[in-house]
Amino acid sequence: MIVNRKPLTLAERLYLPAIVGGFRVTIRHALRSLFGGKTVTMEYPEQKWAVPPDYRGAPYLVKDQDGHTKCVSCQLCEFVCPPKAIKIIPPGPAGELADRPNAEKMPHEFEINFLRCIYCGLCQEVCPEEAIFLLKDYSLTGLSREEMVYGKEKLLALGGVHGGIQKWKHKLEEAKEQENFPVKV
Amino acid sequence: MSNTATTETKPAAPAIEKIKVKVDGRELEVPKLMPDWQGKLVPTTMIQACELAKTDVPHYCYHPKLPVAGNCRMCLVEFGTPALGPDRKPVINPDGTPKIAKSPRPAIACATPISPGMEIYTQTPGVKQMREGVLEFLLINHPLDCPICDQAGECKLQEYSVDYGQSASRFVEPKVHKPKAVDLGPRIVLDDERCILCTRCIRFTKDIAGDDALGIVNRGSYNTLTAYPGKVFDNNYTLNTVDICPVGALTSKDFRFQMRVWFLKETKSICTSCATGCNIIVGSREEKVYRYTPRENDAVNACWMCDHGRLNYKWIGRADRLAEVRRQTSEGRSEKTTWTVALNEIAEKLKKAPHGSVAIVASARQTNEEFWLLKKLADKFGALTDSIGYFGEGDKLLLNVDRTPNRTGARLIGICQANVGIKMMVIADSIKVGKVKTLIVFGEDVTKSSLDAELLGKLDTLIVSDILPNETTKRAHYLLPGCAHVEKRGTFTNIKGRVQKFMKAVEAPGDARPEWEFLHDLVYNVTGQDGFLTIEGLFNEMAKDVPAFNGLTWAGLGDTGVTVPT
Amino acid sequence: MCPTIVNNVETLCDVKHIVALGGAEYAKLGTPNNTGTRIVSLSGHVKRPGYYEIETGKVTIGQLINDPAFGGGLREPEPGRPPRKLKAVIPGGSSAKVFKAGEKFKLKRKGPDGQMVEQEMDMLDLPYDFDSLIAAGSMSGSSAIIVMDDSVDIVEALANIAEFYAHESCGQCTPCREGSLWMSKALHRLTHGEGRASDADYLVKIADNIPGGRTICAFGEACSWPVQSFVAKFKDEFIAKGKADEERRAQGKIDPDTTPSQQHESATAH
Amino acid sequence: MNWNFIIFSVIKIAIVVGVVQGMVAYAVLAERKISAWIQDRVGPNRAAPPFVKAIPGLGPVLIRLGLFQPLADGLKFMLKEDFTPAGVRKVYFWLAPAIAVIPSMLVIAVIPFGSQIGHQQMVISDLNVGILYTFGIVSLGVYGIVLAGYAANSKYPFLGGIRSSAQMISYEISMGMSVIPVLLIVGNLNLSQIIGWQSQHGWLALYSPVSFIIFLVASFAETNRLPFDLPEAETELVGGYHTEYSSMKFALFFLAEYSNMIASAAMMVTLFFGGWTLPFWGLDHPAGNLGMGIAHILVFLVKMLLFVVLFIWVRWMFPRFRYDQLMDLGWRKFVPLALVNILVTAIVLWAKS
């Protein structure tokens, strides 16, 4: 469809009314911000942004209520990570056992390269153990590339404790209850 | 095509009568008899007919190479047979087709033989409902610990849950708990909670491995897979139970918690641990080999491989792998150099070498193509050639006494005699008397056989290509780093004369190059004979040149190889 | 290894009669198609539980329960209580489908004139033979009759039966192995105060996945029939029990819809 | 040669150049602050030497006003890596920034920025052909830009340079013609004389408003300021002619732009708004004492700064012209308008006489 533009009126062609209008708008804003103090600028280090609850910040590893590592090194986040920022080294057959009962496995090393991370949140979404969360941190800085690769200890320390279902603990309790069921082994 | 190479050595079987069946409404002809797990001809089962019809029937306990147990009930299908009238004659529909009497009860496709005119229904609502029901039963007591389980990604319970399962669970009771992380033997860990009691492992160990070590104890839902009390599950085939376990109940201690299977790149290859030449799949990620798994080849290893071969891969990624081309300077110092320099210098020296002053010791772990290129060099100088044999104890199933993968190839190409190593003494004597001045060694530590360090010291030129350092590589004037079989392509000829190719899975470390590549350069520099720069072309050239391989082509080998007369 | 024959006592008892009477004479006992004798194991809430040998089909279930020669009627009530009423009868061992007291069946029977006639009859009037019980939707099975009076909690009874089957399942094939214990666990929950009103349907859905040729042997059918028939015929009792549990839990528990602050407010208001 | 003249000229040159440089620096700050205010922002309010914060009361205010930002900017320009890309034509690449700066400084030489202090005329060189000199020098400025665009040997600077040359040549015509009525009215080319005439007869902007408007718009174009900043147009040409420049060389282009702006403002004040005069408080006569002399200089500076603010204000108000619109405005609107303006002025003057 062709839209025929309206021909400009003389006033419009002269630009002058528009120029005057421009002056008016700009002076209004200038005066308001100069004397009214109505600015949109947030003066960052002093003023901090209230992060909305669904904000996707930096992904960190969390611990459960008992302070145990939740991650079981399933590597789904490594698989799903679009920029390949996550690297997990599984424990291997001789590796250390998980620090909580019944879960058998936890990562030997868990690295997130925050220079690559795009904060998409797919790792959080895919995690079957609810062990990785995008927390509110948005100002990650470092002085070297190595510093921006966060290891397991650092991620766990930053993530803190995050509650939720303790699947493996629940299973262990269930196994003990089995003794009381009338149909026995 | 030549008539010397045939794909199978079996005599032509008598023609088998074919019968017509319908699978999901599609009519097809299937043989009346088909080989069972032992290869015996028995009446064809529904599941085989469905496979021929390219219809997937889900199953857990059924395995084509194992006796049928029929206990998982996953392969239940509905079926009908032609209805018979009171006169025992088929009833005909008005449109002329035979009337089908649908069986009121389902049947397990794995154990029910087909009959002429039978119709099999695998997609009816009834069948789907039965699959859902069975899957639900299997899942209620399954721990659902896929994030931890090594089987995740190649787990049939996962796959069928996606394909046939229900989306939501209605199970609200506590699950049955059974022993976890049971140490069955030196290579196997058992998680009884994950076990779905298909008994594949029991049947394999009893009927294939012949070591009746596993069984089920307790009743009902408390059924527990276990080794015979006091007995350790330790034979040379235990890890096959890990492969056939449809879930993650049996896991390999070697592969346990090492890597998720979906990261592994799968490369078709050949096991090099003995002369059987089992077909394998190499699982690798980021230039690291994580595991070998058997690849089906009915002419060699069916679906199995031995633990000895399966675990023999760790040397590939060893830190002390040779990764530099090195030469010895006139002062006897070893220095790093480049392929171009080394190969040119070797070629110059070899060109000057008088006839008969060169000897070649090849390794029976090398490929056919490499033997052929070495043979070309040997022919040029009238060189003595031989290889070294390695022998161990064999077993009845797969493990051969000959622990090298390609002695047959070396013999067929003319590198060694049937009695391998017989010329090593001749070579030693020739060095001793000063007749042989140049020795080319590929992939062997000759100081461990008849050529000791003192003899090597008498040589003018010692050219060594190897993968790992040893006494011989230390004394080499020219050290050429080679590739493990997973780092290159090529073919092996197994003990029965089956020529099988293998593919490249990982990159070689450092400067290491496939032997056939630099041998080709060397042959060209020395003899001026140009061949092919690709393994395909090289193989095809060799097949034309070597009588035993006449008629073979790289493409014609396929994935499972071709048997040549030995 | 020697071959071993394991014989049922009932078989051996029949053999005794056949040897004594001769085959043809023995076959004249009972009714057409349902010949010979059966040993009925009468148990439950009757005055005289025990084993009774009867001619097949010559005695009705009602006679077996009430005739002084057999059960002699329901047991006496506790002092000061009204007389007992019949509630249910399992006619052929615990796997057979249950009959509810007062149930009526339409059976095709050969009338006195030799014609097939349809005849409505009460559960108690069913002759105890093979065909009639099958026609009534159950079976004579092991001919073990279990009589239950109105003191019986039918859910407890089914839980007991299901427990037995969960314990007896050999575990070879999947549906019976997993289904039997599942049903038992659900019924255990229902009888221990953790029931849900939806458990009646839940049980039937589990039970429906076991029989019908899906299992290797008939044990699958055996463990699912009682569940199917009990829930079908006494559904209101199952639902009532589940509902009672749900209500009790709701009272004892904090309503998940109320926020802690609201609770606090309501607590201070009192 | 008169030693007195030389000494005082050197002093005047030093002061004028120093003041203009300083004004450039703070014009940049003004640019940033005014733009911030117009856009509801705060603008630079951080940079300060460490001791400033310690000044009680005043220190934080100075910092918030960003008064030390120009220092930081200047320091940054000096410390940045001076990068010479591969493939540039080096001699011209180094020459171009200088050629851009020098004319912008030279223009100021003939502008009377005050009446007199003592016996010294507050003008570096009171040329009789002041206006002609100005136009001559201003037309040199384009060479720096064209040369920069050419020397960088890169697409965007090249396009920027070409645009700049066409634009500046076009608007010089209308700019030059817009001044002719002024000259007709005053009858003199000497800028001091023009101011003198205005002190007696009133500001020329009132006599010839059309001339003023054409001159104003043309000076926007001449200084490559928005809405006519097509030579550097960030959104289409990355940075235009100075894309490849960095560090102090880039700063020189900046310097040139802002001193051009200041020079234009000075010219406008001189030609149309009575220069250092004000029609009241007796400020319209040459100063008799030191106080009046300084007052005249202040009057001139204030008038000039108002124009500088106008330049900045306009920049943050208007969108950029399209190139064809720019040319259309220059050739088909302003040139005829200026011609008509000359004619009308001439006729009026003829009729009056």
Coordinates of N, CA, C and O in Angstrom, one line a residue, chain B residues 278-397:
Chain B
C278 N 38.2 -57.3 17.6 CA 36.9 -56.9 17.9 C 36.5 -55.5 17.4 O 37.3 -54.6 17.5
N279 N 35.3 -55.4 16.9 CA 34.9 -54.1 16.4 C 34.5 -53.2 17.6 O 33.7 -53.7 18.5
I280 N 34.9 -52.0 17.7 CA 34.6 -51.2 18.9 C 34.2 -49.8 18.5 O 34.3 -49.4 17.3
I281 N 33.6 -49.2 19.4 CA 33.3 -47.7 19.3 C 34.2 -47.0 20.3 O 34.2 -47.4 21.5
V282 N 35.0 -46.0 19.9 CA 35.8 -45.3 20.8 C 35.0 -44.0 21.2 O 34.5 -43.3 20.4
G283 N 34.8 -43.9 22.5 CA 34.1 -42.7 23.0 C 35.2 -41.7 23.5 O 36.0 -42.0 24.4
S284 N 35.2 -40.6 22.9 CA 36.2 -39.6 23.2 C 35.6 -38.2 23.3 O 34.5 -37.9 22.7
R285 N 36.2 -37.3 24.1 CA 35.8 -36.0 24.1 C 37.0 -35.1 24.3 O 37.9 -35.4 25.2
E286 N 37.1 -34.0 23.6 CA 38.2 -33.1 23.6 C 39.5 -33.8 23.7 O 40.3 -33.6 24.5
E287 N 39.7 -34.6 22.7 CA 41.0 -35.3 22.4 C 41.4 -36.2 23.6 O 42.6 -36.5 23.8
K288 N 40.4 -36.7 24.3 CA 40.7 -37.7 25.4 C 39.8 -38.9 25.2 O 38.6 -38.7 25.0
V289 N 40.4 -40.1 25.2 CA 39.6 -41.3 25.1 C 39.0 -41.7 26.4 O 39.8 -41.7 27.4
Y290 N 37.7 -41.9 26.5 CA 37.1 -42.3 27.8 C 36.8 -43.7 27.9 O 36.7 -44.3 28.9
R291 N 36.4 -44.3 26.7 CA 36.0 -45.7 26.9 C 36.0 -46.4 25.5 O 35.9 -45.7 24.5
Y292 N 36.1 -47.7 25.5 CA 35.8 -48.5 24.3 C 34.5 -49.2 24.6 O 34.3 -49.7 25.7
T293 N 33.6 -49.3 23.6 CA 32.5 -50.2 23.7 C 32.4 -51.0 22.5 O 32.8 -50.6 21.4
P294 N 31.9 -52.3 22.6 CA 31.9 -53.2 21.4 C 30.9 -52.7 20.4 O 29.9 -52.0 20.7
R295 N 31.2 -53.0 19.2 CA 30.3 -52.6 18.0 C 29.9 -53.9 17.4 O 30.8 -54.8 17.2
E296 N 28.7 -54.1 17.0 CA 28.2 -55.3 16.5 C 28.8 -55.7 15.2 O 28.8 -54.9 14.3
N297 N 29.4 -56.9 15.2 CA 29.9 -57.5 13.9 C 29.8 -59.0 14.1 O 30.6 -59.6 14.8
D298 N 28.8 -59.6 13.5 CA 28.5 -61.0 13.7 C 29.7 -61.9 13.2 O 29.8 -63.0 13.6
A299 N 30.5 -61.4 12.3 CA 31.6 -62.2 11.8 C 32.8 -62.2 12.7 O 33.7 -63.0 12.5
V300 N 32.8 -61.3 13.7 CA 34.0 -61.2 14.6 C 33.6 -61.4 16.0 O 33.9 -62.4 16.7
N301 N 32.8 -60.5 16.5 CA 32.7 -60.4 18.0 C 31.2 -60.3 18.4 O 30.9 -60.1 19.6
A302 N 30.3 -60.5 17.5 CA 28.8 -60.3 17.9 C 28.7 -59.0 18.5 O 29.0 -58.0 17.9
C303 N 28.2 -59.0 19.8 CA 28.0 -57.7 20.5 C 29.0 -57.5 21.6 O 28.8 -56.7 22.5
W304 N 30.0 -58.4 21.7 CA 30.8 -58.4 22.9 C 32.2 -58.0 22.7 O 32.7 -58.0 21.6
M305 N 32.9 -57.8 23.7 CA 34.4 -57.7 23.8 C 34.9 -58.0 25.2 O 34.1 -57.9 26.1
C306 N 36.1 -58.3 25.3 CA 36.6 -58.7 26.6 C 37.1 -57.5 27.4 O 37.5 -56.5 26.8
D307 N 37.1 -57.7 28.7 CA 37.5 -56.6 29.6 C 39.0 -56.3 29.3 O 39.4 -55.1 29.4
H308 N 39.8 -57.3 29.0 CA 41.2 -57.0 28.7 C 41.4 -56.0 27.6 O 42.1 -55.0 27.8
G309 N 40.7 -56.2 26.5 CA 40.8 -55.2 25.4 C 40.1 -53.9 25.8 O 40.6 -52.8 25.5
R310 N 39.0 -54.0 26.5 CA 38.2 -52.8 26.7 C 39.0 -51.8 27.6 O 38.8 -50.6 27.4
L311 N 39.7 -52.2 28.5 CA 40.4 -51.3 29.4 C 41.8 -50.9 29.0 O 42.5 -50.2 29.6
N312 N 42.2 -51.4 27.8 CA 43.5 -51.2 27.3 C 43.6 -49.9 26.5 O 43.8 -50.0 25.3
Y313 N 43.3 -48.8 27.0 CA 43.3 -47.6 26.3 C 44.0 -46.4 27.0 O 44.3 -45.4 26.4
K314 N 44.4 -46.7 28.2 CA 44.9 -45.5 29.0 C 46.2 -45.0 28.5 O 46.5 -43.8 28.8
W315 N 47.0 -45.9 27.9 CA 48.3 -45.4 27.4 C 48.1 -44.3 26.3 O 49.1 -43.6 26.0
I316 N 47.0 -44.2 25.7 CA 46.8 -43.3 24.6 C 47.1 -41.9 25.0 O 47.8 -41.1 24.4
G317 N 46.5 -41.5 26.2 CA 46.7 -40.1 26.6 C 47.8 -39.9 27.6 O 47.8 -38.9 28.3
R318 N 48.8 -40.9 27.6 CA 49.8 -40.7 28.6 C 50.6 -39.5 28.4 O 50.8 -39.0 27.2
A319 N 51.1 -38.9 29.5 CA 51.8 -37.6 29.4 C 53.2 -37.8 28.7 O 53.7 -36.8 28.1
D320 N 53.8 -39.0 28.8 CA 55.1 -39.1 28.2 C 55.1 -39.6 26.7 O 56.0 -40.1 26.2
R321 N 53.9 -39.4 26.1 CA 53.8 -39.8 24.7 C 54.9 -39.0 23.9 O 55.2 -37.8 24.1
L322 N 55.5 -39.7 22.9 CA 56.5 -39.0 22.1 C 55.7 -38.0 21.2 O 54.8 -38.4 20.5
A323 N 56.1 -36.8 21.2 CA 55.4 -35.7 20.5 C 56.4 -34.8 19.7 O 55.9 -33.8 19.1
E324 N 57.7 -35.2 19.7 CA 58.6 -34.3 19.0 C 59.4 -35.2 18.0 O 59.8 -36.3 18.3
V325 N 59.7 -34.6 16.8 CA 60.6 -35.2 15.9 C 62.0 -34.9 16.5 O 62.3 -33.7 16.7
R326 N 62.9 -35.9 16.7 CA 64.2 -35.6 17.2 C 65.3 -36.2 16.4 O 65.0 -37.3 15.7
R327 N 66.4 -35.6 16.3 CA 67.6 -36.2 15.6 C 68.8 -36.1 16.5 O 68.8 -35.2 17.4
Q328 N 69.7 -37.0 16.3 CA 70.9 -36.9 17.1 C 72.0 -36.2 16.3 O 72.2 -36.4 15.1
T329 N 72.6 -35.2 16.9 CA 73.6 -34.4 16.3 C 74.9 -35.2 16.2 O 75.0 -36.3 16.8
S330 N 75.9 -34.7 15.5 CA 77.1 -35.4 15.3 C 77.8 -35.6 16.7 O 78.6 -36.5 16.9
E331 N 77.5 -34.7 17.6 CA 78.1 -34.8 19.0 C 77.4 -35.8 19.8 O 77.7 -36.0 21.0
G332 N 76.3 -36.4 19.2 CA 75.5 -37.4 20.0 C 74.5 -36.8 20.9 O 73.9 -37.4 21.7
R333 N 74.2 -35.5 20.7 CA 73.2 -34.8 21.5 C 71.8 -35.0 20.7 O 71.8 -34.9 19.5
S334 N 70.8 -35.1 21.5 CA 69.5 -35.2 20.8 C 68.9 -33.8 20.7 O 68.9 -33.1 21.7
E335 N 68.4 -33.5 19.6 CA 67.7 -32.2 19.5 C 66.4 -32.3 18.7 O 66.2 -33.2 17.9
K336 N 65.6 -31.3 19.0 CA 64.3 -31.3 18.3 C 64.5 -30.8 16.9 O 65.3 -30.0 16.6
T337 N 63.7 -31.4 16.0 CA 63.8 -30.9 14.6 C 62.5 -31.0 13.9 O 61.5 -31.2 14.6
T338 N 62.4 -30.8 12.7 CA 61.1 -30.8 12.0 C 61.0 -32.0 11.1 O 62.0 -32.7 10.8
W339 N 59.8 -32.3 10.7 CA 59.6 -33.5 9.8 C 60.3 -33.3 8.6 O 61.0 -34.3 8.1
T340 N 60.3 -32.1 8.0 CA 60.9 -31.9 6.7 C 62.4 -32.2 6.8 O 63.0 -33.0 6.0
V341 N 63.1 -31.7 7.8 CA 64.5 -31.9 8.0 C 64.8 -33.4 8.2 O 65.6 -34.0 7.5
A342 N 64.1 -34.0 9.1 CA 64.3 -35.4 9.5 C 64.1 -36.3 8.3 O 65.0 -37.1 7.9
L343 N 63.0 -36.1 7.6 CA 62.7 -37.0 6.5 C 63.7 -36.8 5.3 O 64.1 -37.8 4.7
N344 N 64.1 -35.6 5.1 CA 65.0 -35.3 4.0 C 66.4 -36.0 4.3 O 67.0 -36.6 3.5
E345 N 66.8 -35.8 5.6 CA 68.1 -36.4 6.0 C 68.1 -37.9 5.9 O 69.0 -38.5 5.4
I346 N 67.0 -38.5 6.4 CA 66.8 -39.9 6.3 C 66.9 -40.4 4.9 O 67.6 -41.3 4.5
A347 N 66.1 -39.7 4.0 CA 66.1 -40.1 2.6 C 67.5 -40.0 2.0 O 67.9 -40.9 1.3
E348 N 68.2 -38.9 2.3 CA 69.6 -38.8 1.8 C 70.5 -40.0 2.2 O 71.2 -40.6 1.4
K349 N 70.4 -40.3 3.5 CA 71.2 -41.4 4.0 C 70.8 -42.7 3.4 O 71.6 -43.6 3.0
L350 N 69.5 -42.9 3.3 CA 69.0 -44.2 2.7 C 69.4 -44.3 1.3 O 69.7 -45.4 0.8
K351 N 69.4 -43.2 0.5 CA 69.7 -43.3 -0.9 C 71.2 -43.8 -1.1 O 71.5 -44.4 -2.0
K352 N 72.0 -43.4 -0.1 CA 73.4 -43.8 -0.2 C 73.7 -45.2 0.3 O 74.7 -45.7 0.1
A353 N 72.7 -45.7 1.0 CA 72.9 -47.0 1.7 C 73.0 -48.1 0.6 O 72.2 -48.2 -0.3
P354 N 74.1 -49.0 0.7 CA 74.3 -50.0 -0.3 C 73.2 -51.1 -0.1 O 72.6 -51.2 1.0
H355 N 73.0 -51.9 -1.1 CA 72.0 -52.9 -1.1 C 72.3 -53.9 0.0 O 73.4 -54.3 0.2
G356 N 71.3 -54.2 0.8 CA 71.5 -55.3 1.8 C 72.1 -54.7 3.1 O 72.3 -55.4 4.1
S357 N 72.2 -53.4 3.2 CA 72.8 -52.8 4.4 C 71.7 -52.3 5.3 O 72.0 -51.6 6.3
V358 N 70.5 -52.5 5.0 CA 69.4 -52.0 5.7 C 68.5 -53.1 6.3 O 68.3 -54.1 5.6
A359 N 68.1 -53.0 7.5 CA 67.1 -54.0 8.1 C 65.9 -53.2 8.7 O 66.1 -52.1 9.1
I360 N 64.8 -53.8 8.6 CA 63.6 -53.2 9.1 C 62.9 -54.1 10.1 O 62.7 -55.3 9.8
V361 N 62.6 -53.6 11.3 CA 61.8 -54.3 12.3 C 60.5 -53.5 12.4 O 60.5 -52.4 12.9
A362 N 59.4 -54.2 12.0 CA 58.1 -53.5 12.0 C 57.4 -54.1 13.2 O 57.8 -55.1 13.8
S363 N 56.3 -53.4 13.6 CA 55.5 -53.9 14.7 C 54.2 -54.5 14.2 O 53.6 -54.0 13.2
A364 N 53.8 -55.6 14.7 CA 52.5 -56.2 14.3 C 51.3 -55.4 14.8 O 50.2 -55.8 14.6
R365 N 51.6 -54.3 15.4 CA 50.5 -53.4 15.8 C 50.3 -52.3 14.7 O 49.4 -51.4 14.9
Q366 N 51.1 -52.4 13.6 CA 50.9 -51.4 12.6 C 49.8 -51.8 11.6 O 49.4 -53.0 11.5
T367 N 49.4 -50.9 10.7 CA 48.4 -51.1 9.8 C 48.9 -51.8 8.5 O 50.1 -51.8 8.3
N368 N 48.0 -52.3 7.8 CA 48.3 -53.0 6.5 C 49.0 -52.0 5.6 O 50.0 -52.3 4.9
E369 N 48.5 -50.7 5.6 CA 49.1 -49.7 4.7 C 50.5 -49.4 5.0 O 51.4 -49.2 4.2
E370 N 50.8 -49.3 6.3 CA 52.1 -49.0 6.8 C 53.1 -50.2 6.4 O 54.2 -49.9 6.0
F371 N 52.6 -51.4 6.6 CA 53.4 -52.6 6.2 C 53.8 -52.5 4.7 O 54.9 -52.8 4.3
W372 N 52.8 -52.1 4.0 CA 53.0 -52.1 2.5 C 54.1 -51.0 2.1 O 54.9 -51.3 1.3
L373 N 54.0 -49.9 2.8 CA 55.0 -48.8 2.5 C 56.4 -49.3 3.0 O 57.4 -49.0 2.3
L374 N 56.4 -49.9 4.2 CA 57.7 -50.4 4.6 C 58.2 -51.5 3.7 O 59.4 -51.6 3.4
K375 N 57.3 -52.3 3.2 CA 57.7 -53.3 2.2 C 58.4 -52.7 1.0 O 59.3 -53.2 0.5
K376 N 57.8 -51.6 0.6 CA 58.4 -50.9 -0.6 C 59.8 -50.5 -0.3 O 60.7 -50.6 -1.1
L377 N 60.0 -49.9 0.9 CA 61.4 -49.5 1.3 C 62.3 -50.8 1.3 O 63.4 -50.8 0.8
A378 N 61.8 -51.8 1.9 CA 62.6 -53.0 2.1 C 63.0 -53.6 0.7 O 64.1 -54.0 0.5
D379 N 62.0 -53.6 -0.2 CA 62.3 -54.1 -1.6 C 63.4 -53.3 -2.2 O 64.3 -53.8 -2.9
K380 N 63.4 -52.0 -2.0 CA 64.4 -51.1 -2.6 C 65.8 -51.5 -2.2 O 66.8 -51.4 -2.9
F381 N 66.0 -51.8 -0.9 CA 67.3 -52.1 -0.4 C 67.6 -53.6 -0.2 O 68.6 -53.9 0.4
G382 N 66.7 -54.4 -0.6 CA 66.8 -55.8 -0.3 C 67.0 -56.0 1.2 O 67.8 -56.8 1.7
A383 N 66.2 -55.3 2.0 CA 66.4 -55.3 3.4 C 65.8 -56.5 4.1 O 64.8 -57.1 3.6
L384 N 66.4 -56.9 5.2 CA 65.8 -58.0 6.0 C 64.6 -57.3 6.8 O 64.8 -56.2 7.3
T385 N 63.5 -58.0 6.8 CA 62.4 -57.4 7.6 C 61.8 -58.5 8.5 O 61.9 -59.7 8.2
D386 N 61.4 -58.1 9.6 CA 60.7 -59.0 10.5 C 59.9 -58.2 11.5 O 60.0 -57.0 11.6
S387 N 59.1 -58.9 12.3 CA 58.3 -58.3 13.3 C 58.5 -59.1 14.6 O 59.2 -60.1 14.6
I388 N 57.9 -58.7 15.7 CA 58.0 -59.4 17.0 C 56.6 -59.8 17.4 O 55.6 -59.0 17.3
G389 N 56.5 -61.0 17.9 CA 55.2 -61.5 18.3 C 55.0 -61.4 19.8 O 56.0 -61.4 20.5
Y390 N 53.8 -61.3 20.1 CA 53.4 -61.2 21.6 C 52.3 -62.2 21.8 O 51.3 -62.2 21.1
F391 N 52.5 -63.1 22.7 CA 51.5 -64.2 22.9 C 51.1 -64.3 24.4 O 52.0 -64.0 25.2
G392 N 49.9 -64.6 24.6 CA 49.4 -64.8 26.0 C 48.4 -65.9 26.0 O 48.3 -66.7 25.0
E393 N 47.7 -66.0 27.1 CA 46.7 -67.0 27.2 C 45.4 -66.6 26.5 O 45.0 -65.4 26.6
G394 N 44.8 -67.4 25.7 CA 43.6 -67.1 25.1 C 42.4 -67.7 25.8 O 42.6 -68.4 26.8
D395 N 41.2 -67.4 25.4 CA 40.0 -68.1 25.9 C 39.1 -68.5 24.8 O 39.4 -68.2 23.6
K396 N 38.0 -69.1 25.1 CA 37.2 -69.8 24.1 C 36.4 -68.7 23.4 O 36.0 -68.9 22.2
L397 N 36.2 -67.6 24.0 CA 35.2 -66.7 23.4 C 35.8 -65.7 22.4 O 35.6 -65.8 21.2

